Each structure stands twice: as structure tokens, then as C-alpha cells.
Coordinates of C-alpha atoms in Angstrom, one line a residue:
M577 CA 0.0 0.0 0.0
K578 CA 1.5 3.3 -1.1
L579 CA -0.7 5.8 0.6
A580 CA -3.3 6.0 3.4
I581 CA -5.5 8.8 4.7
V582 CA -5.9 8.9 8.5
T583 CA -8.5 11.2 10.1
G584 CA -8.1 12.3 13.7
S585 CA -4.4 11.7 12.9
C586 CA -3.1 13.5 16.0
G587 CA -5.3 11.8 18.5
L588 CA -4.5 8.6 20.4
I589 CA -5.6 6.1 17.8
G590 CA -4.9 8.2 14.8
S591 CA -1.3 9.0 15.8
E592 CA -0.7 5.3 16.6
T593 CA -2.1 4.4 13.2
C594 CA 0.1 6.9 11.4
K595 CA 3.2 5.7 13.1
R596 CA 2.4 2.1 12.3
L597 CA 1.6 2.7 8.6
H598 CA 4.7 4.9 8.3
A599 CA 6.8 2.1 9.8
E600 CA 5.4 -0.3 7.2
G601 CA 6.5 2.1 4.4
T602 CA 3.2 3.7 3.7
A603 CA 2.9 7.5 3.0
V604 CA 0.3 9.0 5.3
I605 CA -2.0 12.0 4.8
G606 CA -3.2 13.0 8.2
I607 CA -6.4 15.0 8.6
D608 CA -6.8 16.8 12.0
N609 CA -7.8 20.3 13.0
D610 CA -7.3 19.9 16.8
M611 CA -11.0 20.0 17.6
R612 CA -10.1 18.1 20.8
S613 CA -8.8 21.4 22.3
Y614 CA -12.3 22.9 21.5
F615 CA -14.0 20.0 23.1
F616 CA -11.9 19.6 26.2
G617 CA -9.6 22.7 26.6
A618 CA -6.0 23.4 26.0
E619 CA -4.8 20.5 28.1
A620 CA -6.3 18.1 25.6
S621 CA -4.8 19.7 22.6
T622 CA -3.1 17.4 20.1
S623 CA -0.7 20.0 18.7
K624 CA 2.4 18.2 20.2
S625 CA 1.3 15.0 18.6
R626 CA 1.1 16.9 15.2
D627 CA 4.7 18.2 15.7
T628 CA 5.9 14.6 16.3
L629 CA 4.1 13.3 13.2
E630 CA 5.4 16.1 11.0
S631 CA 8.9 15.0 11.7
L632 CA 8.2 11.7 9.9
P633 CA 9.4 11.9 6.2
L634 CA 6.3 10.1 4.8
Y635 CA 3.7 12.1 6.7
R636 CA 1.8 15.1 5.3
H637 CA -0.7 17.0 7.3
E638 CA -4.1 18.5 6.3
S639 CA -5.8 20.8 8.8
V640 CA -9.3 20.0 7.6
D641 CA -12.7 19.9 9.4
I642 CA -14.4 16.7 8.2
R643 CA -17.7 18.6 8.4
D644 CA -16.5 20.7 5.4
W645 CA -17.5 18.7 2.3
G646 CA -15.6 21.0 0.0
E647 CA -12.3 20.5 1.9
V648 CA -12.8 16.8 2.3
T649 CA -13.3 16.5 -1.4
R650 CA -10.2 18.6 -2.1
V651 CA -8.0 16.2 -0.2
F652 CA -9.5 13.1 -1.7
K653 CA -9.3 14.5 -5.3
K654 CA -5.7 15.4 -4.6
Y655 CA -4.7 11.9 -3.7
G656 CA -7.4 10.0 -5.5
F657 CA -6.8 6.4 -6.7
A658 CA -3.3 6.3 -5.0
T659 CA -5.1 5.9 -1.7
G660 CA -5.2 2.3 -0.5
A661 CA -6.8 2.9 2.9
V662 CA -8.9 5.4 4.8
I663 CA -8.7 5.0 8.6
H664 CA -11.3 7.1 10.2
T665 CA -10.6 7.8 13.9
A666 CA -11.7 11.5 14.1
A667 CA -14.7 12.0 16.5
Q668 CA -16.3 13.9 19.2
P669 CA -15.9 11.2 21.9
S670 CA -17.7 12.4 25.1
H671 CA -21.2 11.6 26.4
D672 CA -21.4 14.8 28.4
W673 CA -20.0 17.1 25.8
A674 CA -22.4 15.8 23.1
A675 CA -25.4 17.0 25.2
R676 CA -24.0 20.5 25.3
E677 CA -23.8 20.8 21.5
P678 CA -25.8 18.1 19.8
L679 CA -25.4 19.7 16.4
T680 CA -21.7 19.8 16.6
D681 CA -21.5 16.2 17.9
F682 CA -23.7 14.9 15.1
G683 CA -21.9 17.0 12.5
V684 CA -18.5 15.5 13.5
N685 CA -19.5 12.0 14.2
A686 CA -22.3 11.3 11.7
V687 CA -22.1 13.9 8.9
G688 CA -18.3 13.9 8.9
T689 CA -18.3 10.1 8.5
M690 CA -20.7 10.4 5.6
H691 CA -18.4 12.9 3.9
L692 CA -15.5 10.5 4.2
L693 CA -17.4 7.5 2.9
E694 CA -18.7 9.4 -0.1
A695 CA -15.4 10.9 -0.9
T696 CA -13.9 7.4 -0.7
R697 CA -16.6 6.0 -3.0
L698 CA -16.1 8.8 -5.6
H699 CA -12.3 9.1 -5.6
C700 CA -10.7 5.8 -4.2
P701 CA -13.5 3.2 -4.2
D702 CA -11.0 0.3 -3.9
A703 CA -9.5 1.7 -0.7
V704 CA -10.1 -0.2 2.6
F705 CA -12.2 2.0 4.9
I706 CA -11.9 1.4 8.7
F707 CA -14.2 3.2 11.1
T708 CA -13.5 3.5 14.9
S709 CA -16.9 3.0 16.4
T710 CA -17.8 2.5 20.0
N711 CA -19.6 0.1 22.4
K712 CA -21.9 3.0 23.1
V713 CA -23.9 2.0 20.0
Y714 CA -25.5 -0.6 22.2
G715 CA -26.9 2.1 24.4
D716 CA -27.9 1.1 27.9
T717 CA -28.9 -2.4 26.8
P718 CA -25.9 -3.9 28.6
N719 CA -27.4 -2.6 31.9
R720 CA -30.3 -5.0 31.5
L721 CA -27.9 -8.0 31.9
P722 CA -28.1 -10.0 35.1
L723 CA -25.4 -8.3 37.2
V724 CA -24.0 -9.3 40.6
E725 CA -22.4 -6.9 43.0
T726 CA -19.0 -7.9 44.5
E727 CA -16.7 -6.1 46.8
T728 CA -14.9 -4.2 44.1
R729 CA -17.0 -4.5 40.9
W730 CA -20.2 -5.4 39.2
E731 CA -20.0 -8.7 37.4
I732 CA -22.3 -10.6 35.1
A733 CA -23.9 -13.8 36.5
E734 CA -21.6 -16.8 36.0
D735 CA -24.4 -18.8 34.3
H736 CA -24.9 -16.1 31.6
P737 CA -23.5 -16.8 28.0
Y738 CA -21.5 -13.5 28.2
F739 CA -19.7 -14.5 31.3
T740 CA -16.8 -16.3 29.7
K741 CA -15.9 -14.0 26.8
G742 CA -18.1 -10.8 27.1
I743 CA -20.6 -9.1 24.9
D744 CA -20.7 -10.1 21.2
E745 CA -21.9 -8.4 18.1
S746 CA -25.4 -10.0 18.3
M747 CA -26.5 -7.6 21.0
S748 CA -29.3 -5.2 19.6
I749 CA -28.5 -1.6 19.1
D750 CA -32.3 -0.8 19.1
D751 CA -34.7 0.1 21.9
S752 CA -32.2 1.7 24.3
K753 CA -31.0 5.0 25.6
H754 CA -27.7 5.8 23.8
S755 CA -26.9 9.3 24.9
I756 CA -26.5 11.9 22.1
F757 CA -23.0 10.8 21.5
G758 CA -24.1 7.1 21.2
A759 CA -26.8 8.0 18.7
S760 CA -24.5 10.0 16.4
K761 CA -22.0 7.1 16.5
V762 CA -24.9 4.6 15.6
A763 CA -25.7 6.7 12.5
A764 CA -22.1 6.6 11.4
D765 CA -21.6 2.9 12.3
V766 CA -24.7 1.8 10.3
M767 CA -23.7 4.0 7.3
V768 CA -20.2 2.5 7.2
Q769 CA -21.8 -1.0 7.1
E770 CA -24.2 0.1 4.4
Y771 CA -21.4 1.4 2.1
G772 CA -19.8 -2.0 2.4
R773 CA -23.0 -4.0 1.8
Y774 CA -24.7 -1.7 -0.7
F775 CA -21.8 -0.4 -2.7
G776 CA -19.5 -3.4 -2.1
M777 CA -16.8 -1.3 -0.5
K778 CA -14.2 -2.8 1.8
T779 CA -15.5 -1.4 5.1
G780 CA -14.8 -2.5 8.7
V781 CA -16.5 -1.2 11.8
F782 CA -14.5 -1.6 15.1
R783 CA -16.7 -1.1 18.1
G784 CA -14.1 -0.2 20.7
G785 CA -14.2 -0.5 24.5
C786 CA -12.1 2.0 26.4
L787 CA -9.2 2.9 24.0
T788 CA -6.1 4.0 25.9
G789 CA -2.4 4.4 25.9
P790 CA 0.5 6.7 26.9
A791 CA -0.3 9.1 24.0
H792 CA -3.8 9.8 25.3
A793 CA -4.4 13.5 26.1
G794 CA -6.8 12.5 28.9
A795 CA -9.4 15.0 30.1
E796 CA -12.2 14.8 32.7
L797 CA -14.8 14.2 30.1
H798 CA -12.8 11.7 28.0
G799 CA -9.8 9.4 28.5
F800 CA -10.7 7.3 31.5
L801 CA -7.3 5.7 32.4
A802 CA -5.1 8.5 31.2
Y803 CA -7.0 11.1 33.2
L804 CA -7.2 8.9 36.2
M805 CA -3.4 8.3 36.3
K806 CA -2.8 12.0 35.6
C807 CA -4.9 12.9 38.7
T808 CA -3.1 10.3 40.8
V809 CA 0.3 11.6 39.9
T810 CA -0.4 15.3 40.2
G811 CA -2.8 15.2 43.2
K812 CA -5.7 16.7 41.2
P813 CA -9.1 15.7 42.6
Y814 CA -11.0 13.0 40.7
S815 CA -14.8 12.4 40.7
I816 CA -16.5 9.0 40.3
F817 CA -20.0 9.1 38.9
G818 CA -22.5 6.5 40.2
Y819 CA -22.7 2.7 40.5
K820 CA -20.6 2.8 43.7
G821 CA -17.4 3.1 41.6
K822 CA -17.8 -0.5 40.7
Q823 CA -18.7 0.0 37.0
V824 CA -16.5 -2.2 34.8
R825 CA -14.8 -1.3 31.6
D826 CA -12.5 -3.2 29.3
N827 CA -9.4 -1.4 28.1
I828 CA -7.4 -1.9 24.9
H829 CA -4.0 -0.3 24.3
S830 CA -3.8 1.8 21.2
H831 CA -1.0 -0.5 19.9
D832 CA -3.3 -3.6 20.0
L833 CA -6.2 -1.8 18.4
V834 CA -4.0 -0.5 15.5
D835 CA -2.5 -3.9 15.1
A836 CA -6.1 -5.2 14.6
F837 CA -6.5 -2.5 12.0
W838 CA -3.4 -3.7 10.2
H839 CA -4.6 -7.3 10.0
F840 CA -7.9 -6.1 8.5
L841 CA -6.1 -3.9 6.0
K842 CA -4.1 -6.9 4.8
A843 CA -7.3 -9.1 4.3
P844 CA -10.3 -6.7 4.3
R845 CA -14.0 -7.7 4.3
S846 CA -17.1 -5.7 3.3
G847 CA -19.5 -4.3 5.8
E848 CA -18.0 -6.2 8.7
V849 CA -18.5 -5.3 12.4
Y850 CA -16.3 -6.2 15.3
N851 CA -16.5 -5.7 19.0
I852 CA -12.9 -4.8 20.0
G853 CA -11.7 -4.0 23.5
G854 CA -9.7 -5.4 26.3
S855 CA -12.1 -8.4 26.7
R856 CA -11.5 -10.7 29.7
H857 CA -7.8 -10.1 29.0
S858 CA -7.8 -6.5 30.3
N859 CA -10.7 -5.0 32.2
C860 CA -11.3 -3.3 35.6
S861 CA -13.8 -1.4 37.7
M862 CA -13.2 2.2 38.7
L863 CA -12.2 1.1 42.2
E864 CA -9.8 -1.5 40.8
A865 CA -8.3 1.0 38.4
I866 CA -7.7 3.5 41.3
K867 CA -6.0 0.8 43.4
L868 CA -3.7 -0.1 40.5
C869 CA -2.9 3.5 39.7
E870 CA -2.0 4.0 43.4
E871 CA 0.2 0.9 43.4
I872 CA 2.1 1.9 40.3
S873 CA 2.6 5.6 41.2
G874 CA 3.1 5.2 44.9
K875 CA 0.6 8.0 45.5
K876 CA -2.9 8.2 46.9
L877 CA -5.7 9.5 44.6
D878 CA -7.8 12.4 46.0
W879 CA -11.2 11.1 44.8
S880 CA -14.8 11.8 45.7
Y881 CA -18.1 10.1 44.8
K882 CA -21.2 11.5 43.1
E883 CA -24.3 9.3 43.1
D884 CA -25.6 10.4 39.7
N885 CA -24.3 8.2 37.0
R886 CA -23.8 9.6 33.5
I887 CA -26.7 9.1 31.1
G888 CA -26.2 6.0 28.9
D889 CA -23.3 4.9 31.0
H890 CA -22.6 1.2 31.2
I891 CA -22.5 -0.7 34.6
W892 CA -20.6 -3.6 33.1
Y893 CA -19.1 -3.9 29.6
V894 CA -16.6 -6.4 28.5
S895 CA -16.0 -7.0 24.7
D896 CA -16.1 -10.4 23.2
V897 CA -13.4 -10.2 20.6
S898 CA -13.6 -13.8 19.5
K899 CA -15.2 -13.0 16.1
F900 CA -12.2 -10.8 15.2
Q901 CA -9.8 -13.5 16.5
Q902 CA -11.6 -16.1 14.3
H903 CA -11.3 -14.0 11.2
Y904 CA -7.7 -12.9 12.0
P905 CA -6.1 -15.7 14.2
E906 CA -2.6 -14.2 14.0
W907 CA -3.8 -11.1 16.0
H908 CA -2.9 -11.3 19.7
Y909 CA -2.8 -8.8 22.6
K910 CA 0.5 -7.4 23.6
Y911 CA -0.6 -5.3 26.5
D912 CA -2.5 -6.2 29.7
L913 CA -4.0 -3.6 32.1
R914 CA -0.9 -3.3 34.3
R915 CA 1.5 -2.9 31.5
T916 CA -0.8 -0.3 29.9
L917 CA -1.0 1.7 33.1
E918 CA 2.7 1.5 33.7
E919 CA 3.3 3.1 30.2
I920 CA 0.7 5.8 31.0
H921 CA 2.4 6.5 34.3
A922 CA 5.8 6.9 32.7
A923 CA 4.3 9.3 30.2
C924 CA 2.7 11.3 33.0
I925 CA 6.0 11.6 34.8
A926 CA 7.8 12.6 31.6
S927 CA 5.3 15.4 31.0
L928 CA 5.7 17.0 34.5

């Protein structure tokens, strides 16, 4: 593959994707206009990441807003049929922020995705199109599962089919409360599938759990583990919202997710959907994550509890990744939870 277009190129997953493709000898066109700083403030800016990427000889940057059809078209016309892949990681990623500006959220997540799909169809229809979706497309349906409270976490009943591996792709995305963010991602998710099934394009939807890693610019409204470790290291107060702090998330390191992208790029399918997260290999509750951050950092977190859980928040979510593993048996995890947090801790210390 000679050339790839990566949206959200300066974010956590986008930057990891750019570096991996570059290492594989692929020229990368990065699309990113640092809207993360608009969403979450200056501390969440991706400008430093852009500086790092622009030092790579095969990287070229386009500061484009994916809501701007004219600008998206310009980029795709420019590179046209030379483009072998479009990896779409740009997004407004926060539940809470989406409710503040629903039009902006839908514009970025849904309309922006539509622009990229159509530009791909018109100018590089043979390119592989990868979309970074989310487990929030299932809305609050996971909260109806039979859950059991333990000392440190909520856990699914041992006799339930999801206990061994987690939640698979057969779970319905209908008849649930998604949050505004979840709904905009549903629209994009389904459209990516449709361009694969209707137009025969090589599209893959990756419904991520918590995506994390040392390059994450964690903020209070997004970036669970990165922000948690930042607060532990710096002494900044941290708030837990609802479910007694026992809500469970699975966490996948950006390296492992991008490695999954790479396997799909080498043997793409059309209109495929995968749940992709830490699975049973890497998951934790809030309380368990706090304990691990404190162990690694040697510091105590200053945290408080608020009874109100976030709308559409999951009590327990663990991804069943077995479908992807069946399709791509050479893909394996490299990072478990502790190793991931140790890297995040090292990055926090380095940034002080």
C-alpha cells in the first residue's frame, strides 16, 4: 500500500495508526484540525502530537474539518486512486460534551463520516475503509444484563452466556438510551456498514471498548485511564459518577487496536462489524483501576463520589473479541492492564 488517509491523525488512535503505517513504508496523509482542544480545553490539545508526526518523512498534514465537504473533497481529489486505505478515527468522543452541542456532535460523528465515505466512493473506491466506532452504539442495553455486586465490581452472573468472553456483536442496538454521543455514532456505524454492503466497498467497523495508551491526552470528560493516572500523579481531585465506583470497563491499548486495523487492511472484508476491546484479558472497575494507579505511582488519589451516573453509562461492559480472532487468528494482545497503566504512568511523569 503506497498511501493512506488517516482522520483524527493527531489523536490517540490516529497517531498510533500513522506511526504504524509509516513504519510499514506507507505514505500517510493526516487529517486533523485539533478540535479536541475545542471539546476539552488546551490541556487536551493534540498540537504536540502533530509536531511529532510532521517529523516523519512520509507524513503530510491537512488541517481539515471533516464537516466541510468541500475541503474533504479537495483532499480526496488530490490523492485519488493512489489511496489504498482510509482509517477514520476522528470523533467527538464524550457523552457529556455531546449533550452541550448536539449539532456539533452529530456534525462531526455522523455527517463527517458520511463525507469521508462518499469521498472514498467517488475518488478511491477500492480503498479499505476502517471506522473507529464504540460500544456505546448498544446504548444502555448492557445494563439489563443480570449483574451481581461484588466487593470491588459489578460482574455478570456466571451462568450467563456472556460471562466467559463478554458481549458479542449480536446484541441489539435498538430500543435503548444511547446518549446523544451514542446516537451519532450509531448513525455513522450503520452507514459504514451500508457502504460496504450496498456499494461493495471494503469497510470495517470496530466497536471499541475504552481505548487507551500513553499518547492519550486525557481530560475529565474523556480518556478514563489516562486522566485517572494524571490525577493520581499530580494530586488533582477526581470524581467518580455513580454505580458505587464498581462499573466495569475493558481497556485496549492503542497498539493492540491498531495492530487489529493492520490485520484487517491486509485481508479486508465488506460491511463487517467487530467488538474490539480489552475483553477478559484487560478489564477493571473504577475502584480496581484506582488501586492499580496508586500501586504503580506510589501515591494516593484524592477522589470523591457522586451518586448520579452519566446518562447512557454502562454498569458492566466487556467486549467479546472472538469474532475478530476467528477472522484474524494471527492477532494477539501485547498489553495487559498493568503494562498499559505503567506506560501511561511513565508518560505522565515525563510530562511534568
